Structures are given as structure tokens and as C-alpha cells.
mmCIF file of C-alpha atoms and ligand atoms in Angstrom:
data_model
loop_
_atom_site.group_PDB
_atom_site.id
_atom_site.type_symbol
_atom_site.label_atom_id
_atom_site.label_comp_id
_atom_site.label_asym_id
_atom_site.label_seq_id
_atom_site.Cartn_x
_atom_site.Cartn_y
_atom_site.Cartn_z
ATOM 1 C CA MET A 1 -3.950 -11.661 22.359
ATOM 2 C CA PHE A 2 -4.121 -7.668 22.562
ATOM 3 C CA GLU A 3 -1.633 -7.716 25.013
ATOM 4 C CA THR A 4 0.950 -7.922 22.380
ATOM 5 C CA LEU A 5 0.014 -4.721 20.839
ATOM 6 C CA GLN A 6 1.923 -1.399 21.375
ATOM 7 C CA PRO A 7 -0.119 1.842 21.315
ATOM 8 C CA ALA A 8 -0.886 3.230 17.898
ATOM 9 C CA ALA A 9 1.485 6.139 16.785
ATOM 10 C CA PRO A 10 -1.113 8.915 16.729
ATOM 11 C CA ASP A 11 -1.770 10.426 13.000
ATOM 12 C CA GLY A 12 -0.099 13.652 12.734
ATOM 13 C CA ILE A 13 -3.135 15.384 10.976
ATOM 14 C CA LEU A 14 -6.151 13.805 12.656
ATOM 15 C CA MET A 15 -4.351 14.474 16.121
ATOM 16 C CA LEU A 16 -4.546 18.144 15.415
ATOM 17 C CA MET A 17 -8.409 17.968 14.906
ATOM 18 C CA SER A 18 -8.614 16.736 18.639
ATOM 19 C CA LEU A 19 -5.938 19.018 20.128
ATOM 20 C CA TYR A 20 -8.025 21.921 18.418
ATOM 21 C CA ARG A 21 -11.277 20.661 19.764
ATOM 22 C CA ASP A 22 -10.288 20.650 23.324
ATOM 23 C CA ASP A 23 -8.479 24.122 23.031
ATOM 24 C CA PRO A 24 -10.776 26.556 25.119
ATOM 25 C CA ARG A 25 -9.060 29.646 23.479
ATOM 26 C CA PRO A 26 -11.855 31.593 21.483
ATOM 27 C CA GLY A 27 -9.408 33.002 18.943
ATOM 28 C CA LYS A 28 -7.983 29.529 18.034
ATOM 29 C CA LEU A 29 -7.573 28.644 14.522
ATOM 30 C CA ASP A 30 -7.693 25.416 12.797
ATOM 31 C CA LEU A 31 -5.390 25.168 9.589
ATOM 32 C CA GLY A 32 -4.781 21.509 10.083
ATOM 33 C CA VAL A 33 -6.839 18.810 8.322
ATOM 34 C CA GLY A 34 -7.394 19.401 4.745
ATOM 35 C CA VAL A 35 -11.188 20.746 4.835
ATOM 36 C CA TYR A 36 -12.566 23.737 2.786
ATOM 37 C CA LYS A 37 -14.032 26.620 5.015
ATOM 38 C CA ASP A 38 -16.070 29.533 3.741
ATOM 39 C CA VAL A 39 -16.106 32.939 4.870
ATOM 40 C CA ASP A 40 -18.089 32.008 7.988
ATOM 41 C CA GLY A 41 -15.613 29.300 8.855
ATOM 42 C CA LYS A 42 -18.127 26.569 7.829
ATOM 43 C CA THR A 43 -17.759 23.752 5.397
ATOM 44 C CA PRO A 44 -20.876 23.789 3.586
ATOM 45 C CA VAL A 45 -22.927 21.065 1.587
ATOM 46 C CA MET A 46 -22.601 22.305 -1.854
ATOM 47 C CA ARG A 47 -25.958 23.466 -3.239
ATOM 48 C CA ALA A 48 -25.947 20.885 -6.272
ATOM 49 C CA VAL A 49 -25.331 17.998 -3.690
ATOM 50 C CA ARG A 50 -27.912 19.166 -1.517
ATOM 51 C CA GLU A 51 -30.499 19.080 -4.445
ATOM 52 C CA ALA A 52 -29.175 15.815 -5.440
ATOM 53 C CA GLU A 53 -29.722 14.434 -1.734
ATOM 54 C CA ARG A 54 -33.061 15.788 -1.838
ATOM 55 C CA ARG A 55 -33.820 13.818 -5.113
ATOM 56 C CA LEU A 56 -32.335 10.758 -3.795
ATOM 57 C CA HIS A 57 -34.536 10.863 -0.888
ATOM 58 C CA GLU A 58 -37.311 11.180 -2.753
ATOM 59 C CA THR A 59 -36.798 8.742 -5.398
ATOM 60 C CA GLN A 60 -34.846 5.822 -3.802
ATOM 61 C CA ALA A 61 -37.312 3.101 -3.508
ATOM 62 C CA THR A 62 -34.523 0.814 -2.022
ATOM 63 C CA LYS A 63 -31.167 0.289 -0.385
ATOM 64 C CA SER A 64 -30.724 -2.957 -1.674
ATOM 65 C CA TYR A 65 -26.984 -4.034 -2.720
ATOM 66 C CA LEU A 66 -25.622 -2.463 -6.027
ATOM 67 C CA GLY A 67 -22.655 -4.604 -6.844
ATOM 68 C CA LEU A 68 -19.063 -4.869 -6.164
ATOM 69 C CA ALA A 69 -18.304 -1.724 -8.602
ATOM 70 C CA GLY A 70 -20.867 0.280 -6.857
ATOM 71 C CA ASP A 71 -22.778 2.623 -9.178
ATOM 72 C CA THR A 72 -21.869 1.754 -12.651
ATOM 73 C CA VAL A 73 -23.232 5.218 -13.877
ATOM 74 C CA PHE A 74 -20.955 6.860 -11.088
ATOM 75 C CA ASN A 75 -18.258 5.072 -12.564
ATOM 76 C CA GLU A 76 -18.506 6.031 -16.086
ATOM 77 C CA LEU A 77 -19.025 9.750 -15.082
ATOM 78 C CA MET A 78 -16.047 9.724 -13.063
ATOM 79 C CA ILE A 79 -13.797 8.608 -15.765
ATOM 80 C CA GLY A 80 -15.325 11.573 -17.590
ATOM 81 C CA VAL A 81 -14.469 14.000 -15.014
ATOM 82 C CA VAL A 82 -10.906 12.615 -14.619
ATOM 83 C CA PHE A 83 -9.748 11.787 -18.085
ATOM 84 C CA GLY A 84 -12.181 14.204 -19.847
ATOM 85 C CA GLU A 85 -15.346 13.902 -21.643
ATOM 86 C CA LYS A 86 -13.850 12.740 -24.866
ATOM 87 C CA ALA A 87 -11.648 10.246 -23.424
ATOM 88 C CA ASP A 88 -11.360 6.816 -25.268
ATOM 89 C CA ARG A 89 -12.851 4.512 -22.866
ATOM 90 C CA THR A 90 -11.702 1.172 -24.343
ATOM 91 C CA ARG A 91 -8.820 0.808 -21.981
ATOM 92 C CA LEU A 92 -10.089 2.811 -18.852
ATOM 93 C CA ARG A 93 -12.078 0.736 -16.013
ATOM 94 C CA SER A 94 -13.085 2.283 -12.979
ATOM 95 C CA ALA A 95 -14.379 1.012 -9.454
ATOM 96 C CA GLN A 96 -16.166 3.028 -6.780
ATOM 97 C CA THR A 97 -14.250 3.205 -3.480
ATOM 98 C CA PRO A 98 -14.858 4.823 -0.196
ATOM 99 C CA GLY A 99 -13.374 8.040 -0.670
ATOM 100 C CA GLY A 100 -9.793 8.381 -2.314
ATOM 101 C CA THR A 101 -8.049 6.501 0.440
ATOM 102 C CA GLY A 102 -10.228 3.469 -0.503
ATOM 103 C CA ALA A 103 -9.022 4.050 -4.087
ATOM 104 C CA LEU A 104 -5.515 4.170 -3.074
ATOM 105 C CA ARG A 105 -5.648 0.931 -1.077
ATOM 106 C CA LEU A 106 -7.388 -0.871 -3.772
ATOM 107 C CA LEU A 107 -4.835 0.073 -6.531
ATOM 108 C CA ALA A 108 -2.098 -0.759 -3.756
ATOM 109 C CA ASP A 109 -3.523 -4.130 -3.418
ATOM 110 C CA LEU A 110 -3.798 -4.467 -7.235
ATOM 111 C CA ILE A 111 0.261 -3.557 -7.429
ATOM 112 C CA ARG A 112 0.913 -6.177 -5.040
ATOM 113 C CA LEU A 113 -1.149 -8.893 -6.771
ATOM 114 C CA SER A 114 -0.062 -8.104 -10.022
ATOM 115 C CA ARG A 115 3.532 -7.050 -9.513
ATOM 116 C CA PRO A 116 4.293 -8.005 -5.835
ATOM 117 C CA ASP A 117 8.306 -7.120 -6.090
ATOM 118 C CA ALA A 118 7.908 -3.686 -7.359
ATOM 119 C CA THR A 119 8.685 -0.966 -5.357
ATOM 120 C CA VAL A 120 6.342 2.067 -5.035
ATOM 121 C CA TRP A 121 8.353 5.605 -5.357
ATOM 122 C CA LEU A 122 6.835 8.450 -3.482
ATOM 123 C CA PRO A 123 7.750 12.254 -3.693
ATOM 124 C CA ASP A 124 9.700 13.317 -0.910
ATOM 125 C CA PRO A 125 7.517 14.903 1.000
ATOM 126 C CA THR A 126 4.144 13.425 0.271
ATOM 127 C CA TRP A 127 0.825 12.905 2.153
ATOM 128 C CA PRO A 128 1.718 11.198 5.484
ATOM 129 C CA ASN A 129 -0.997 8.375 4.682
ATOM 130 C CA HIS A 130 0.440 7.292 1.464
ATOM 131 C CA LEU A 131 3.129 5.228 3.264
ATOM 132 C CA PRO A 132 0.733 3.473 5.539
ATOM 133 C CA ILE A 133 -1.894 2.378 2.783
ATOM 134 C CA LEU A 134 1.076 1.261 0.629
ATOM 135 C CA ARG A 135 2.801 -0.670 3.539
ATOM 136 C CA ALA A 136 -0.633 -2.264 4.575
ATOM 137 C CA ALA A 137 -0.897 -3.648 1.095
ATOM 138 C CA GLY A 138 2.604 -5.152 1.624
ATOM 139 C CA LEU A 139 4.637 -3.055 -0.732
ATOM 140 C CA ALA A 140 7.999 -1.797 -0.764
ATOM 141 C CA THR A 141 8.264 1.933 -0.644
ATOM 142 C CA GLN A 142 11.124 4.339 -1.512
ATOM 143 C CA SER A 143 11.159 7.981 -2.255
ATOM 144 C CA TYR A 144 12.245 10.300 -5.062
ATOM 145 C CA PRO A 145 13.351 14.110 -4.745
ATOM 146 C CA TYR A 146 10.642 16.321 -5.336
ATOM 147 C CA PHE A 147 10.392 19.631 -3.284
ATOM 148 C CA ASP A 148 13.294 21.949 -2.476
ATOM 149 C CA ALA A 149 12.719 23.598 0.594
ATOM 150 C CA ALA A 150 15.425 26.336 -0.004
ATOM 151 C CA THR A 151 13.560 27.343 -3.256
ATOM 152 C CA GLY A 152 9.987 26.776 -2.386
ATOM 153 C CA ALA A 153 9.816 24.763 -5.787
ATOM 154 C CA ILE A 154 9.980 21.389 -7.340
ATOM 155 C CA ASP A 155 13.706 20.175 -8.008
ATOM 156 C CA PHE A 156 12.605 18.781 -11.183
ATOM 157 C CA ASP A 157 16.050 18.015 -12.439
ATOM 158 C CA ALA A 158 16.702 15.798 -9.148
ATOM 159 C CA MET A 159 13.437 14.279 -9.562
ATOM 160 C CA MET A 160 13.987 13.327 -12.967
ATOM 161 C CA ALA A 161 17.709 12.079 -12.419
ATOM 162 C CA LYS A 162 16.432 9.766 -9.767
ATOM 163 C CA LEU A 163 13.608 8.514 -11.960
ATOM 164 C CA ASN A 164 15.868 7.736 -14.659
ATOM 165 C CA THR A 165 17.683 5.280 -12.595
ATOM 166 C CA LEU A 166 14.790 3.013 -11.435
ATOM 167 C CA PRO A 167 14.076 -0.493 -12.701
ATOM 168 C CA ALA A 168 11.332 -0.792 -15.547
ATOM 169 C CA GLY A 169 8.192 -2.305 -13.929
ATOM 170 C CA ASP A 170 8.465 -0.210 -10.695
ATOM 171 C CA VAL A 171 5.745 2.136 -9.636
ATOM 172 C CA VAL A 172 5.831 6.004 -9.308
ATOM 173 C CA LEU A 173 3.239 7.850 -7.494
ATOM 174 C CA LEU A 174 2.504 11.358 -8.510
ATOM 175 C CA HIS A 175 0.054 13.675 -7.312
ATOM 176 C CA GLY A 176 -2.005 14.783 -10.248
ATOM 177 C CA CYS A 177 -2.568 18.261 -8.897
ATOM 178 C CA CYS A 178 -2.425 20.527 -5.644
ATOM 179 C CA HIS A 179 0.505 18.639 -4.323
ATOM 180 C CA ASN A 180 -0.118 17.809 -0.587
ATOM 181 C CA PRO A 181 1.683 18.957 1.505
ATOM 182 C CA THR A 182 3.743 21.878 -0.482
ATOM 183 C CA GLY A 183 1.035 23.152 -3.237
ATOM 184 C CA ALA A 184 4.014 22.771 -5.754
ATOM 185 C CA ASP A 185 2.715 21.107 -8.888
ATOM 186 C CA LEU A 186 4.566 20.291 -12.104
ATOM 187 C CA SER A 187 4.363 22.564 -15.308
ATOM 188 C CA GLN A 188 2.647 21.129 -18.365
ATOM 189 C CA GLU A 189 6.078 21.053 -19.926
ATOM 190 C CA GLN A 190 7.438 19.060 -16.669
ATOM 191 C CA TRP A 191 4.490 16.647 -17.208
ATOM 192 C CA LYS A 192 5.516 15.964 -20.800
ATOM 193 C CA ALA A 193 9.201 15.422 -19.972
ATOM 194 C CA LEU A 194 8.173 13.127 -17.132
ATOM 195 C CA ALA A 195 5.506 11.145 -19.324
ATOM 196 C CA GLY A 196 8.347 10.549 -21.774
ATOM 197 C CA LEU A 197 10.868 9.349 -19.081
ATOM 198 C CA LEU A 198 8.081 7.004 -17.729
ATOM 199 C CA ALA A 199 7.143 5.464 -20.997
ATOM 200 C CA GLU A 200 10.786 4.899 -21.939
ATOM 201 C CA ARG A 201 11.706 3.106 -18.935
ATOM 202 C CA GLY A 202 8.578 1.205 -18.360
ATOM 203 C CA LEU A 203 7.710 2.633 -15.052
ATOM 204 C CA VAL A 204 3.910 2.726 -14.181
ATOM 205 C CA PRO A 205 2.500 5.959 -12.960
ATOM 206 C CA PHE A 206 0.100 5.787 -10.018
ATOM 207 C CA VAL A 207 -1.544 9.028 -9.690
ATOM 208 C CA ASP A 208 -3.257 10.456 -6.637
ATOM 209 C CA ILE A 209 -5.674 13.268 -7.814
ATOM 210 C CA ALA A 210 -7.761 14.013 -4.648
ATOM 211 C CA TYR A 211 -7.770 17.661 -5.321
ATOM 212 C CA GLN A 212 -8.979 18.051 -9.084
ATOM 213 C CA GLY A 213 -10.569 21.394 -9.486
ATOM 214 C CA PHE A 214 -8.805 23.180 -6.477
ATOM 215 C CA GLY A 215 -5.721 24.428 -8.588
ATOM 216 C CA ASP A 216 -5.983 25.909 -11.900
ATOM 217 C CA GLY A 217 -9.396 24.427 -12.767
ATOM 218 C CA LEU A 218 -11.284 21.094 -13.202
ATOM 219 C CA GLU A 219 -9.890 20.225 -16.603
ATOM 220 C CA GLN A 220 -6.439 22.023 -16.159
ATOM 221 C CA ASP A 221 -5.873 20.089 -12.930
ATOM 222 C CA ALA A 222 -6.272 16.825 -14.856
ATOM 223 C CA GLY A 223 -3.553 17.974 -17.663
ATOM 224 C CA GLY A 224 -0.659 16.033 -16.477
ATOM 225 C CA LEU A 225 -2.829 12.942 -15.853
ATOM 226 C CA ARG A 226 -4.464 12.934 -19.274
ATOM 227 C CA LEU A 227 -1.163 13.728 -20.911
ATOM 228 C CA LEU A 228 0.380 10.542 -19.153
ATOM 229 C CA ALA A 229 -2.764 8.458 -20.506
ATOM 230 C CA LYS A 230 -1.680 9.327 -23.998
ATOM 231 C CA THR A 231 1.755 8.438 -23.577
ATOM 232 C CA VAL A 232 2.333 5.378 -21.172
ATOM 233 C CA PRO A 233 0.586 2.023 -21.961
ATOM 234 C CA GLU A 234 -0.804 1.683 -18.420
ATOM 235 C CA LEU A 235 -1.473 3.631 -15.519
ATOM 236 C CA MET A 236 -3.519 3.848 -12.223
ATOM 237 C CA ALA A 237 -5.441 6.781 -10.803
ATOM 238 C CA ALA A 238 -7.040 7.389 -7.400
ATOM 239 C CA ALA A 239 -9.839 9.974 -7.417
ATOM 240 C CA SER A 240 -11.772 11.612 -4.584
ATOM 241 C CA CYS A 241 -15.005 13.136 -4.288
ATOM 242 C CA SER A 242 -14.434 14.307 -0.699
ATOM 243 C CA LYS A 243 -12.815 17.667 -1.672
ATOM 244 C CA ASN A 244 -14.306 18.693 -5.112
ATOM 245 C CA PHE A 245 -17.974 17.590 -4.100
ATOM 246 C CA SER A 246 -17.356 18.378 -0.440
ATOM 247 C CA VAL A 247 -18.950 15.098 0.551
ATOM 248 C CA TYR A 248 -16.003 14.315 2.893
ATOM 249 C CA ARG A 249 -17.520 12.025 5.638
ATOM 250 C CA ASP A 250 -19.622 10.146 3.228
ATOM 251 C CA ARG A 251 -16.651 8.632 1.381
ATOM 252 C CA ALA A 252 -16.976 8.730 -2.246
ATOM 253 C CA GLY A 253 -14.041 7.990 -4.652
ATOM 254 C CA ALA A 254 -12.943 6.204 -7.813
ATOM 255 C CA ALA A 255 -9.988 3.530 -8.629
ATOM 256 C CA ILE A 256 -9.458 3.993 -12.328
ATOM 257 C CA ILE A 257 -7.026 2.219 -14.648
ATOM 258 C CA LEU A 258 -5.712 2.274 -17.911
ATOM 259 C CA GLY A 259 -4.774 -1.215 -19.377
ATOM 260 C CA ARG A 260 -2.704 -1.903 -22.285
ATOM 261 C CA ASN A 261 -5.609 -3.278 -24.145
ATOM 262 C CA ALA A 262 -9.416 -3.875 -23.531
ATOM 263 C CA ALA A 263 -8.968 -7.426 -22.351
ATOM 264 C CA GLU A 264 -6.382 -6.781 -19.812
ATOM 265 C CA ALA A 265 -8.407 -3.655 -18.480
ATOM 266 C CA ASP A 266 -11.343 -6.163 -17.919
ATOM 267 C CA VAL A 267 -8.860 -8.627 -16.105
ATOM 268 C CA ALA A 268 -7.302 -5.978 -14.024
ATOM 269 C CA HIS A 269 -10.943 -4.722 -13.182
ATOM 270 C CA GLY A 270 -12.288 -7.840 -12.102
ATOM 271 C CA GLN A 271 -9.331 -8.439 -9.849
ATOM 272 C CA MET A 272 -9.873 -4.767 -8.406
ATOM 273 C CA LEU A 273 -13.581 -5.811 -7.769
ATOM 274 C CA GLY A 274 -12.338 -9.047 -6.056
ATOM 275 C CA LEU A 275 -9.933 -7.283 -3.885
ATOM 276 C CA GLY A 276 -12.660 -4.674 -2.789
ATOM 277 C CA ARG A 277 -14.695 -7.621 -1.907
ATOM 278 C CA GLY A 278 -12.163 -8.877 0.400
ATOM 279 C CA ILE A 279 -12.038 -5.445 2.174
ATOM 280 C CA TRP A 280 -15.432 -3.595 2.086
ATOM 281 C CA SER A 281 -17.445 -6.020 -0.117
ATOM 282 C CA MET A 282 -19.366 -3.214 -1.706
ATOM 283 C CA PRO A 283 -18.758 0.336 -1.465
ATOM 284 C CA PRO A 284 -20.832 3.065 0.407
ATOM 285 C CA ASP A 285 -23.461 4.486 -1.998
ATOM 286 C CA HIS A 286 -24.892 7.720 -0.606
ATOM 287 C CA ALA A 287 -22.302 10.204 -1.758
ATOM 288 C CA ALA A 288 -21.493 8.242 -4.796
ATOM 289 C CA ALA A 289 -25.256 8.375 -5.713
ATOM 290 C CA CYS A 290 -25.425 12.032 -5.165
ATOM 291 C CA VAL A 291 -22.374 12.758 -7.525
ATOM 292 C CA ARG A 292 -24.124 10.713 -10.200
ATOM 293 C CA ILE A 293 -27.048 12.802 -10.093
ATOM 294 C CA VAL A 294 -25.198 16.052 -10.069
ATOM 295 C CA LEU A 295 -23.041 14.778 -12.919
ATOM 296 C CA HIS A 296 -26.136 13.488 -15.023
ATOM 297 C CA ASP A 297 -28.012 16.619 -14.772
ATOM 298 C CA ASP A 298 -26.721 19.532 -17.066
ATOM 299 C CA ASP A 299 -28.337 22.005 -14.854
ATOM 300 C CA LEU A 300 -26.554 20.509 -11.610
ATOM 301 C CA ARG A 301 -23.457 19.778 -13.229
ATOM 302 C CA ALA A 302 -23.284 23.435 -14.227
ATOM 303 C CA ASP A 303 -23.998 24.702 -10.601
ATOM 304 C CA TRP A 304 -21.541 22.286 -8.930
ATOM 305 C CA LYS A 305 -18.708 23.710 -11.586
ATOM 306 C CA GLN A 306 -19.825 27.140 -10.565
ATOM 307 C CA GLU A 307 -19.757 26.528 -6.891
ATOM 308 C CA LEU A 308 -16.363 24.395 -7.073
ATOM 309 C CA GLU A 309 -14.888 27.579 -9.184
ATOM 310 C CA THR A 310 -16.028 29.851 -6.423
ATOM 311 C CA VAL A 311 -14.236 27.688 -3.872
ATOM 312 C CA ARG A 312 -11.015 27.580 -6.216
ATOM 313 C CA MET A 313 -10.970 31.247 -6.505
ATOM 314 C CA ARG A 314 -11.518 32.108 -3.104
ATOM 315 C CA MET A 315 -8.511 29.778 -2.239
ATOM 316 C CA GLN A 316 -6.520 31.779 -4.840
ATOM 317 C CA GLY A 317 -7.438 35.033 -3.176
ATOM 318 C CA LEU A 318 -6.405 33.799 0.238
ATOM 319 C CA ARG A 319 -3.250 32.692 -1.021
ATOM 320 C CA GLN A 320 -2.546 36.249 -2.496
ATOM 321 C CA GLY A 321 -3.793 37.892 0.531
ATOM 322 C CA PHE A 322 -1.814 35.894 2.940
ATOM 323 C CA ALA A 323 1.368 36.212 1.123
ATOM 324 C CA ASP A 324 0.927 39.943 0.920
ATOM 325 C CA ALA A 325 0.125 40.178 4.631
ATOM 326 C CA LEU A 326 3.387 38.263 5.266
ATOM 327 C CA ARG A 327 5.386 40.327 2.850
ATOM 328 C CA LEU A 328 4.246 43.377 4.963
ATOM 329 C CA GLN A 329 4.774 41.645 8.479
ATOM 330 C CA SER A 330 8.192 39.840 7.681
ATOM 331 C CA ASN A 331 9.318 42.889 5.591
ATOM 332 C CA SER A 332 10.642 40.030 3.208
ATOM 333 C CA ASP A 333 9.478 38.156 -0.035
ATOM 334 C CA ARG A 334 10.493 34.817 1.634
ATOM 335 C CA PHE A 335 6.601 33.917 1.759
ATOM 336 C CA ASP A 336 5.788 35.087 -1.780
ATOM 337 C CA PHE A 337 5.823 31.401 -2.797
ATOM 338 C CA ILE A 338 2.276 30.953 -1.063
ATOM 339 C CA ALA A 339 0.803 33.034 -4.033
ATOM 340 C CA ARG A 340 2.529 30.995 -6.684
ATOM 341 C CA GLN A 341 1.445 27.599 -5.113
ATOM 342 C CA ARG A 342 -1.706 25.682 -5.862
ATOM 343 C CA GLY A 343 -4.401 23.839 -3.940
ATOM 344 C CA MET A 344 -5.208 23.294 -0.383
ATOM 345 C CA PHE A 345 -1.934 23.228 1.137
ATOM 346 C CA SER A 346 1.597 24.942 1.283
ATOM 347 C CA ARG A 347 4.168 24.782 3.622
ATOM 348 C CA LEU A 348 5.375 28.086 5.863
ATOM 349 C CA GLY A 349 8.885 26.435 6.107
ATOM 350 C CA LEU A 350 8.958 26.783 9.952
ATOM 351 C CA THR A 351 10.769 24.254 12.450
ATOM 352 C CA ALA A 352 8.856 21.966 14.454
ATOM 353 C CA GLU A 353 9.484 23.993 17.385
ATOM 354 C CA GLN A 354 8.324 27.321 15.704
ATOM 355 C CA VAL A 355 5.209 25.280 14.630
ATOM 356 C CA ALA A 356 4.806 24.117 18.472
ATOM 357 C CA ARG A 357 5.164 27.808 19.449
ATOM 358 C CA LEU A 358 2.460 29.037 16.899
ATOM 359 C CA ARG A 359 0.008 26.278 18.664
ATOM 360 C CA ALA A 360 0.990 26.928 22.265
ATOM 361 C CA ASP A 361 1.631 30.686 22.175
ATOM 362 C CA HIS A 362 -1.043 31.691 19.610
ATOM 363 C CA GLY A 363 -3.595 28.960 19.238
ATOM 364 C CA VAL A 364 -2.769 28.457 15.640
ATOM 365 C CA TYR A 365 -3.023 24.942 14.522
ATOM 366 C CA ILE A 366 -0.770 23.726 11.529
ATOM 367 C CA VAL A 367 0.781 20.350 10.865
ATOM 368 C CA GLY A 368 4.180 19.602 12.352
ATOM 369 C CA ASP A 369 5.826 20.035 8.858
ATOM 370 C CA SER A 370 4.645 23.458 8.882
ATOM 371 C CA ARG A 371 1.787 22.505 6.367
ATOM 372 C CA PHE A 372 -1.254 24.966 6.499
ATOM 373 C CA ASN A 373 -4.602 24.601 5.086
ATOM 374 C CA VAL A 374 -5.090 27.408 2.870
ATOM 375 C CA ALA A 375 -8.776 26.780 2.485
ATOM 376 C CA GLY A 376 -8.997 27.211 6.256
ATOM 377 C CA LEU A 377 -7.479 30.785 6.314
ATOM 378 C CA PRO A 378 -9.871 33.391 7.729
ATOM 379 C CA GLY A 379 -10.021 36.074 5.198
ATOM 380 C CA ASN A 380 -10.498 38.970 7.687
ATOM 381 C CA ARG A 381 -7.536 37.660 9.880
ATOM 382 C CA LEU A 382 -4.624 37.483 7.705
ATOM 383 C CA ASP A 383 -2.781 40.294 9.145
ATOM 384 C CA GLU A 384 -3.208 39.031 12.708
ATOM 385 C CA LEU A 385 -2.133 35.364 11.429
ATOM 386 C CA ALA A 386 0.738 36.858 9.489
ATOM 387 C CA THR A 387 2.123 38.958 12.591
ATOM 388 C CA LYS A 388 1.801 35.626 14.702
ATOM 389 C CA VAL A 389 3.979 33.562 12.194
ATOM 390 C CA VAL A 390 6.482 36.508 12.011
ATOM 391 C CA THR A 391 6.417 36.420 15.980
ATOM 392 C CA VAL A 392 7.562 32.726 16.123
ATOM 393 C CA LEU A 393 10.168 33.015 13.516
HETATM 394 C C1 LIG B 1 -5.315 15.938 4.760
HETATM 395 O O1 LIG B 1 -4.201 15.703 3.997
HETATM 396 O O2 LIG B 1 -5.379 16.951 5.462
HETATM 397 C C2 LIG B 1 -6.655 15.434 4.028
HETATM 398 O O3 LIG B 1 -6.464 14.692 3.017
HETATM 399 C C3 LIG B 1 -7.255 14.610 5.267
HETATM 400 C C4 LIG B 1 -6.531 13.571 5.671
HETATM 401 O O4 LIG B 1 -7.124 12.264 5.708
HETATM 402 O O5 LIG B 1 -5.543 13.599 6.027
#
């Protein structure tokens, strides 16, 4: 049987992790996979999560099954995080998933079940894993214009013009904030115009909000999604706790839907649970239980928010510092966009050959499309890094 298989194409982002690991050079720098690193280059367990783990360890009396939706309190709390504490929950339903990727896959399967002929439209560019996830669910995909490399900004007119031609019932995948890989986000004005267009044309938004809290703030980052929820009859959102709770490997996320009415939301939610049963049966508990403990306790929640805000501000500082260093070293403003963009990633705008030289000659690992992990920048080596970037130009 297996003789029929071809070797799998390596994942461009994950491949970098192993190349980096095998590189013996002491000054090597990993700016590939999206993982936050502190001043010491470590990815710490957040204080509130650590405390939640301690409490869980002391109080958890069983590891028996919880059920198909996972932890129901976690689900309710995640609706609050993503859609706001005051959100009307009548039409909102959530299922706990293994990470944001699990949420994307579950919702992709839901699209396939409810509207098998729908095309899912992806921004160009998008997170490389979106495509395999949607294809694995058997969905047709296409792309719409999003980022203009020449200006380092969103080509909003081209995006809207394309979306304005799509047939009713198609699905539009959007990055809720901190666009991966470009860091170029829609303004509130643009979200408003977009929401109007989606509602008018009967297009269904599918929002990947993997980086909430890493852009302009926890509430602000969900502003676009919340505006959509007020404007369109139905939507889907894939949320992740990997980044904002720093529980990457433990895999916690939520697939949240907004139905046209409570009855339809219930039916869709029931189908989601059935689909999950066919993939992972029941979602992993540990990280979701910790997130539930953090969000449920006023002190822990406040501490988590504070630490998340520190992380966000540090990334903003690194963006500014790196843009300044590049301005100095390149004697130009061509990299100023780095300070304007948001979240964990931006693209340097290098060719594949320049990216390869950065790795081979300087031990600096960034993704092939020149995406780098802002949260991995070492604050004390920005000038050195800027010099290396300018050397390969
Ligand atoms: C990334 O884009 O680096 C992260 O979302 C991690 C991943 O799984 O690719």
C-alpha cells in the first residue's frame, strides 16, 4: 500500500525549525516559526497559566471524559474573550478544539457539510497552512488580492473589487488581526466597508483570529470581527490560545459560530460536535482547563491581561527598534513599514535568493517569502541583524 505514496512536501515553516536546530553556529538566529521569545530568548509559561496549572494539579480528581464540546465553561469564556463580555450569546456557539488549527479544520468540515459547492476565498498571501486545511476538508479554494508588496500596505480597493464579484454563499477567509505573514491589518473603517459588502453580497466570513492581543490590544484586535458579527447574519471564527496564553504545544482553541437564529446555531453546533467526534473524538483538556481557570478568576485574569500587554508592548518596541536600525543601516525608509504593521510577523521584502543567503552566510533563519517573527527578534542585536539584512540586499 505505502509504495503508492510520494514523499510529503516539507512544510516551509516547520522545516526551518529542524534546519535551525542542526546549525552548529553559535550566533544563529531563529526568526521562523511564530513563537514569542522574551529578552532571554525563552518562551516562558505565563504566570497566570503556571498558577492555573498548580491549582489544576491540586484539584483535578479525575481525567475522565468531558464530552464532545470539551470544557463548556471554557467555551462560554472564550465567546466572551473573542466577541466581548457583553456579546449577545443567543446565536453564538463554541466548540473547544486542539489549537486554532483544529478550529479551522472543524469549521472547514462544517462548510463542506452545509455548503459543499462553496468556494473559500483566501487573502493573497495567507498562512501557508490554510490551503492544506481547507483542501483536506474537500473544499475549493481561490484567492483575493490583499497585500501590495510595492507599498507594504493592503490593496483595499483591489480586495473590495474582487469580493464584489463573488457569488452569494461563498466563504471569505479573513485574518481577524495581525495578518500572517504580512502584519498588514484592516482599519476599522475598512472593516466597516467590508462588513457592508459581505452582508450585501451574501458572503460568509470565516475569521482566523489566532493572534488576539498581539496587535493593538485584546479588545481592539477583535474589533473587526465584532463589527462583522453585528452586520452579517452568519459567520465562523477560529480562535487560538496558543499565542495569547502561550500554551502552544498543549493545543487549545475554539471554533465559534454565529447562526442566523438560535435554532440554526444549535443545529450547526451539534454538527460541529459530530464532525469533531470523527476526527479527534473529544478535544484535549489540559490547556483549555488552565485557560478556564485563568479567565474565571478575577486576579488571574487581570494578571494574564497584564502579562499579555507586556508581551504586546515588547513586540511593538522591537518593531520600532528594528525599523530604526534598518533605516540607519540602509540609509533609506524602505523598511519603515515594519513599525507600522502589527502582530508577530512582517515580510522584509527580500527575494528567495536573499533569504537563502541570510541563512547560509549569516545564520539568520526567516521564512522563504521573507516573513520574519517579530517576537523572536533579540532586542540587543537589532543593529547587527539590520547590517546582515542590508548586506544581502
Ligand atoms: C506560524 O505561522 O509560524 C505559526 O502559526 C505556527 C505554525 O503552525 O505555522
